[in-house]
Each structure stands twice: as C-alpha cells, then as structure tokens.
PDB file of C-alpha atoms in Angstrom:
ATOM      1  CA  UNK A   1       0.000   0.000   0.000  1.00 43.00           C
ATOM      2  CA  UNK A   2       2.742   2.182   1.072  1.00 42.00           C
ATOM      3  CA  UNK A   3       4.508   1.860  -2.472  1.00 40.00           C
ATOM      4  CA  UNK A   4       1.559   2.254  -4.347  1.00 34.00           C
ATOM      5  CA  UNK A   5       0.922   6.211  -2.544  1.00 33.00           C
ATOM      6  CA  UNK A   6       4.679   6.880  -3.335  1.00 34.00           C
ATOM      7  CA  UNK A   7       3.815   5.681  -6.732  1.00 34.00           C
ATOM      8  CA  UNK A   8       0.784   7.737  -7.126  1.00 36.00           C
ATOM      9  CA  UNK A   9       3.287  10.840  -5.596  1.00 35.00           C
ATOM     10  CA  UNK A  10       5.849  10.205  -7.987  1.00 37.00           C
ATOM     11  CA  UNK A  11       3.153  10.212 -10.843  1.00 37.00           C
ATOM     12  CA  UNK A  12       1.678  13.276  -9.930  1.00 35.00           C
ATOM     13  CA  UNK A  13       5.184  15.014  -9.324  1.00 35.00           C
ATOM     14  CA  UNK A  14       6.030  14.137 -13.194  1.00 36.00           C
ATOM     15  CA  UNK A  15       2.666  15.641 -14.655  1.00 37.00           C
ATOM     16  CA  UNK A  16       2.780  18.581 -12.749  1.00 39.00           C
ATOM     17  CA  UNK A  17       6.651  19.063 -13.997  1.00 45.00           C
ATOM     18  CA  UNK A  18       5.347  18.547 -17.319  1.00 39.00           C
ATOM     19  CA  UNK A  19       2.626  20.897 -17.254  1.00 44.00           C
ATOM     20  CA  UNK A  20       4.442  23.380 -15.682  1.00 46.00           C
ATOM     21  CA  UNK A  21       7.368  22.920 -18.841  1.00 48.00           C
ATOM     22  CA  UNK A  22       3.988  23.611 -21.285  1.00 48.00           C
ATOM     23  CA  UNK A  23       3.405  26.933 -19.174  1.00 68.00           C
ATOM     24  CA  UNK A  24       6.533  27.908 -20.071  1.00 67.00           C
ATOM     25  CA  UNK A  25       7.066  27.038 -23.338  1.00 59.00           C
ATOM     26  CA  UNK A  26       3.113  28.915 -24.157  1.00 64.00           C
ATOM     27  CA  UNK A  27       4.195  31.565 -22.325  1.00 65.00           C
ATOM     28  CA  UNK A  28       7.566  31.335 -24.303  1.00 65.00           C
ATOM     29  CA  UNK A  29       5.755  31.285 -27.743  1.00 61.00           C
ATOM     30  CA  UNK A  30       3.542  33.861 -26.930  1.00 59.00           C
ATOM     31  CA  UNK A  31       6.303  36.456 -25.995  1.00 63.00           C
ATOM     32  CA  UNK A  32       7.974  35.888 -29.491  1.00 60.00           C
ATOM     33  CA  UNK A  33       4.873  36.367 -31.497  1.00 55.00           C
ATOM     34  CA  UNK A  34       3.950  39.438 -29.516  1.00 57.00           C
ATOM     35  CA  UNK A  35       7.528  40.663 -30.023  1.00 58.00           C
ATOM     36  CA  UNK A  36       7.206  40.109 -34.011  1.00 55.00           C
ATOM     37  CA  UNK A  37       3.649  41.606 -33.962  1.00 54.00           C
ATOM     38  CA  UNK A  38       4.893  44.785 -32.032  1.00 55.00           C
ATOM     39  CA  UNK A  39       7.709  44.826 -35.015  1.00 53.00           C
ATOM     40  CA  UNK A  40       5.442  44.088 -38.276  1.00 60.00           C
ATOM     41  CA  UNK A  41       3.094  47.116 -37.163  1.00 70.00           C
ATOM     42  CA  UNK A  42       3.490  49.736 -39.003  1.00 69.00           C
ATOM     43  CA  UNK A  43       1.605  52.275 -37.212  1.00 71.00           C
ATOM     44  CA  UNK A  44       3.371  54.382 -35.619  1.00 74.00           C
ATOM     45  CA  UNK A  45       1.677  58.092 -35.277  1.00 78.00           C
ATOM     46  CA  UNK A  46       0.563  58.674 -31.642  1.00 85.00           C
ATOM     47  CA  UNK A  47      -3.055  60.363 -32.246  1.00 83.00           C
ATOM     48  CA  UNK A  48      -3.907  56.787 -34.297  1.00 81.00           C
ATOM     49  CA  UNK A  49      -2.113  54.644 -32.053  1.00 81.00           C
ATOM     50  CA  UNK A  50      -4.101  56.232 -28.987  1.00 87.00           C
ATOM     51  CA  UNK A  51      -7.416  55.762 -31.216  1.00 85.00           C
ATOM     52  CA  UNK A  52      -7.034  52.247 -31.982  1.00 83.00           C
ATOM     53  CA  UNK A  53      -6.451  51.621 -28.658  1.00 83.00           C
ATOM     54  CA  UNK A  54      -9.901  53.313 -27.875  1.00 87.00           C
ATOM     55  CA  UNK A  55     -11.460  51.544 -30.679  1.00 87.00           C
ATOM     56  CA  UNK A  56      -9.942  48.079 -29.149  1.00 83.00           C
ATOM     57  CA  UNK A  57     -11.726  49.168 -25.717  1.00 84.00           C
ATOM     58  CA  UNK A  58     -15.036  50.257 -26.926  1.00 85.00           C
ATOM     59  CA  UNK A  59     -15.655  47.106 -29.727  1.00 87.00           C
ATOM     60  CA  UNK A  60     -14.360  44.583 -27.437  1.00 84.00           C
ATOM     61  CA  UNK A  61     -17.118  45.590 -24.635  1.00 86.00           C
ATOM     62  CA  UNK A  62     -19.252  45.153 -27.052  1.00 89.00           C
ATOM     63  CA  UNK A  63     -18.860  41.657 -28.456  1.00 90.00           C
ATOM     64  CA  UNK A  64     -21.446  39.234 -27.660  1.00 91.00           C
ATOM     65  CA  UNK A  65     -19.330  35.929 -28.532  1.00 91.00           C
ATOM     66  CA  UNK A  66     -15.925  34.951 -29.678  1.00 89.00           C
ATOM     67  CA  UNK A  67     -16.420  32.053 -32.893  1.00 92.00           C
ATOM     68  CA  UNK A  68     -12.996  30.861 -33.182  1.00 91.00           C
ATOM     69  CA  UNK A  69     -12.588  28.896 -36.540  1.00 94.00           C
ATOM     70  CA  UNK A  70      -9.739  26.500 -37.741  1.00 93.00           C
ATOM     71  CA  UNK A  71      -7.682  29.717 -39.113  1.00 93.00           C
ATOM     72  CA  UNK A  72      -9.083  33.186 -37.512  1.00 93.00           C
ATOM     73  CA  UNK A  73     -11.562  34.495 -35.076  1.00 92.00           C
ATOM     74  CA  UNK A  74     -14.689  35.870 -35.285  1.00 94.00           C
ATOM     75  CA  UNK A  75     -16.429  38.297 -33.250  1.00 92.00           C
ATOM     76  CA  UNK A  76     -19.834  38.978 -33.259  1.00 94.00           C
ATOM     77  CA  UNK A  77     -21.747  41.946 -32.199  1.00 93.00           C
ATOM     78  CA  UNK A  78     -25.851  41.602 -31.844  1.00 86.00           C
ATOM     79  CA  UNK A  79     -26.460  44.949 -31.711  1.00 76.00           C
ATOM     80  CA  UNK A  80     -25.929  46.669 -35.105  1.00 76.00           C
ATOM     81  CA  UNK A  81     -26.148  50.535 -35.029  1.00 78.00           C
ATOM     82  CA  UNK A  82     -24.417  53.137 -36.727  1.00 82.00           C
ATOM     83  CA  UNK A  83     -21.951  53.557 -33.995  1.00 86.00           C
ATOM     84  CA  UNK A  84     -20.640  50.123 -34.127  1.00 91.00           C
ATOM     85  CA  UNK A  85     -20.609  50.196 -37.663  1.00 91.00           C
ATOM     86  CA  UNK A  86     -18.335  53.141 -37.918  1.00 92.00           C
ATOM     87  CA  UNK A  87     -16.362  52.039 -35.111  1.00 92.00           C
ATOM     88  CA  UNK A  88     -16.015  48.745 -37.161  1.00 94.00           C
ATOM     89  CA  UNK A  89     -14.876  50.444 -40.006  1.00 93.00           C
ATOM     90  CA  UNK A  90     -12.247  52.494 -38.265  1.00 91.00           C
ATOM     91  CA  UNK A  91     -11.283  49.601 -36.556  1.00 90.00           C
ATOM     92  CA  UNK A  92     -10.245  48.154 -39.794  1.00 92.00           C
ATOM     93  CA  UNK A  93      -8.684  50.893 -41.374  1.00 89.00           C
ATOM     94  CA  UNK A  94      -5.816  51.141 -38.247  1.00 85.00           C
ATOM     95  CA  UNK A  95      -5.474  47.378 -38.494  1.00 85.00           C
ATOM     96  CA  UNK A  96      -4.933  47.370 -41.997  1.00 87.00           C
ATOM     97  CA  UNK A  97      -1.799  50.270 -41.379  1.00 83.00           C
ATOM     98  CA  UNK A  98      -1.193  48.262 -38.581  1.00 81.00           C
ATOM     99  CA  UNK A  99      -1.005  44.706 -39.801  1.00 81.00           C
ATOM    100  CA  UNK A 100      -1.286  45.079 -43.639  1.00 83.00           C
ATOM    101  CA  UNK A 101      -1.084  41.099 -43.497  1.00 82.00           C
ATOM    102  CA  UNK A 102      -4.054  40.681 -41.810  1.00 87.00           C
ATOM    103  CA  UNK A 103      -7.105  39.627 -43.292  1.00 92.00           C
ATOM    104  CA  UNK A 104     -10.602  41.261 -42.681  1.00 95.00           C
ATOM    105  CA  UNK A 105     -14.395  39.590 -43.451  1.00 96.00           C
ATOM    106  CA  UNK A 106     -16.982  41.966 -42.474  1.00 95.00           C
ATOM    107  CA  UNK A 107     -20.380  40.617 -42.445  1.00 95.00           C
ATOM    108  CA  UNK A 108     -23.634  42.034 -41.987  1.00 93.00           C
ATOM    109  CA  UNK A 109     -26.451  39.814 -41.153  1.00 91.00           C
ATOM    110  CA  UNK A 110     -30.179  41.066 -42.969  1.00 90.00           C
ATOM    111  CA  UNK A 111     -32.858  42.693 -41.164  1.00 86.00           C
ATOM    112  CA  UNK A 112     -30.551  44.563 -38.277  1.00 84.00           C
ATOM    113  CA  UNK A 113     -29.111  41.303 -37.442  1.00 89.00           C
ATOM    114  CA  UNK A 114     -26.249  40.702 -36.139  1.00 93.00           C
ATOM    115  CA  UNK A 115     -22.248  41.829 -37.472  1.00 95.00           C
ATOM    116  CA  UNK A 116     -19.593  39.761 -37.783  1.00 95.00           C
ATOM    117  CA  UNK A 117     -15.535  40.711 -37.678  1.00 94.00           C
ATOM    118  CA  UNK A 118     -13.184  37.777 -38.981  1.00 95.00           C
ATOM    119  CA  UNK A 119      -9.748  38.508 -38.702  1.00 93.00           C
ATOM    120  CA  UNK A 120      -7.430  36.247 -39.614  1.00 91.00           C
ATOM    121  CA  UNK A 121      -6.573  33.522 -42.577  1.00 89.00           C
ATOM    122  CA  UNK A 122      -3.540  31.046 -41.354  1.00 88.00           C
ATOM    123  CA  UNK A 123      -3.367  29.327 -38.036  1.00 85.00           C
ATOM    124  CA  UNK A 124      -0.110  31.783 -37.288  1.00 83.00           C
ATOM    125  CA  UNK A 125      -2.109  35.092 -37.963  1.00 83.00           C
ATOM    126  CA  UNK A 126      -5.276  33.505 -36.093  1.00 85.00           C
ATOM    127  CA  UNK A 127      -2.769  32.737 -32.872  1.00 84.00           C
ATOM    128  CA  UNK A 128      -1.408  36.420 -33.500  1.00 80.00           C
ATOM    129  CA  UNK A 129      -5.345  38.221 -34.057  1.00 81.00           C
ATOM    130  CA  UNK A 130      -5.901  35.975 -30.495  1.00 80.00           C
ATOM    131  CA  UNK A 131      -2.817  37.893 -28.767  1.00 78.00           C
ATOM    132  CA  UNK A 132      -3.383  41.177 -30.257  1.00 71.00           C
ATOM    133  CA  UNK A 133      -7.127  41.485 -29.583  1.00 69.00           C
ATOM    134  CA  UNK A 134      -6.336  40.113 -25.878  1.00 70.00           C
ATOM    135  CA  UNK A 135      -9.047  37.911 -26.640  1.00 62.00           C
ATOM    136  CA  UNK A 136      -8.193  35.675 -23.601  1.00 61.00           C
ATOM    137  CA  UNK A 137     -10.029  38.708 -21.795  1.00 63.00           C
ATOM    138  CA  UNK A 138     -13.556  37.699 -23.542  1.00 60.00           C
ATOM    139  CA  UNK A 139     -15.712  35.260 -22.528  1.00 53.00           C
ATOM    140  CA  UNK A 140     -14.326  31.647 -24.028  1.00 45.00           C
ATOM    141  CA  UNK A 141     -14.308  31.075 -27.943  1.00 47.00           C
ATOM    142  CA  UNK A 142     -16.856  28.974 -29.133  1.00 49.00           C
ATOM    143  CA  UNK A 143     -15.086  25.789 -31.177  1.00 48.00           C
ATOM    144  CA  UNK A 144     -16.785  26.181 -34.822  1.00 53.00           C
TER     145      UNK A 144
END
C-alpha cells in the first residue's frame, strides 16, 4: 500500500513538472509572437495609435461571442447601429496600417441582425489576431 501512494506521488510530481514545462514554453511562444507583432506594425503616429487603442476598448465591450474557426476568429456583435458600424470600419482601417497582413471579413447579417468581424486567414495570424485582440479577456471562444 505504502509503495503504491509513493507511486501515485511520484506520478503526480512528473505531470505537474510537465505541465508546468507547457506553461513555459506557451508563455515562451507567446512572448515571441507578440515581439514580431509589435515589429510588423506599421503604425506608428501617436493620435492613431491612442485611437485604436480606444477603438480596441469600446468594440471589445461590445462583443457578444468569440467564434474561433480552424484559421481566424470571429467576433460577433448583436447589436448593429451606426456607432458600431463606424467604429467597425475604423477599426479596420488602423489594423490594416497596422497589420497590412491581416485579413478582414466583415459581415452584416439582414434585417438589423447581427455583425460579424473575422480577422485572420492562417493558423499563425489567427494565434497572432488571439494575442493582439487580448481575446483571452472575452468570454471563451466557441469551437466552430
């Protein structure tokens, strides 16, 4: 009995090294794409760069779930008014300067239903639209 707990101890001392080695190697990963996304973007004037940032606060409160597909994300917004529409719009023009890489599907839904943002089109931009965005912050992705 006695070998069979130290067994069991020794077992769960080995999975929790391992998962703490995955940590670190996610949190590794991450840092490097965040360093090449902080070099690819190529906005760089301070007025736009504070704007975006607004534009990232306001959108992302209002995002009603996270779809995220095989290659990108998609965030969808219920409500579809004028503001959110512009704010969309100038959303995607900083990103675009930002990330001219990146691509942008913009769909609107008929009768005042509900808009769509897909950003994204290989799993490397998708991991890179997920660190970006900070979309850790919303409520979990949906699997599509």
């Amino acid at each position: 009995m006695k070998s069979l707990l130290l067994t069991g101890l020794a077992w769960l001392l080995v999975l929790s090294g391992l998962a703490q080695t995955k940590t670190a190697k996610t949190m590794e990963t991450e840092a490097v794409l965040k360093k090449k996304i902080s070099l690819a973007c190529k906005l760089t004037d301070k007025d736009q760069i504070k704007r975006m940032n607004e534009l990232h606060q306001t959108l992302f409160k209002k995002v009603s779930r996270a779809v995220e597909h095989p290659n990108s994300y998609e965030l969808v917004f219920k409500k579809s008014d004028n503001a959110i529409i512009g704010d969309l719009a100038e959303f995607i023009k900083f990103e675009r300067l930002c990330c001219p890489w990146l691509v942008f599907h913009l769909t609107f839904q008929p009768e005042e239903g509900p808009i769509s943002l897909e950003m994204g089109d290989s799993t490397e931009t998708k991991e890179m639209v997920y660190l970006v965005m900070e979309l850790d912050k919303l409520n979990k992705p949906a699997v599509r």
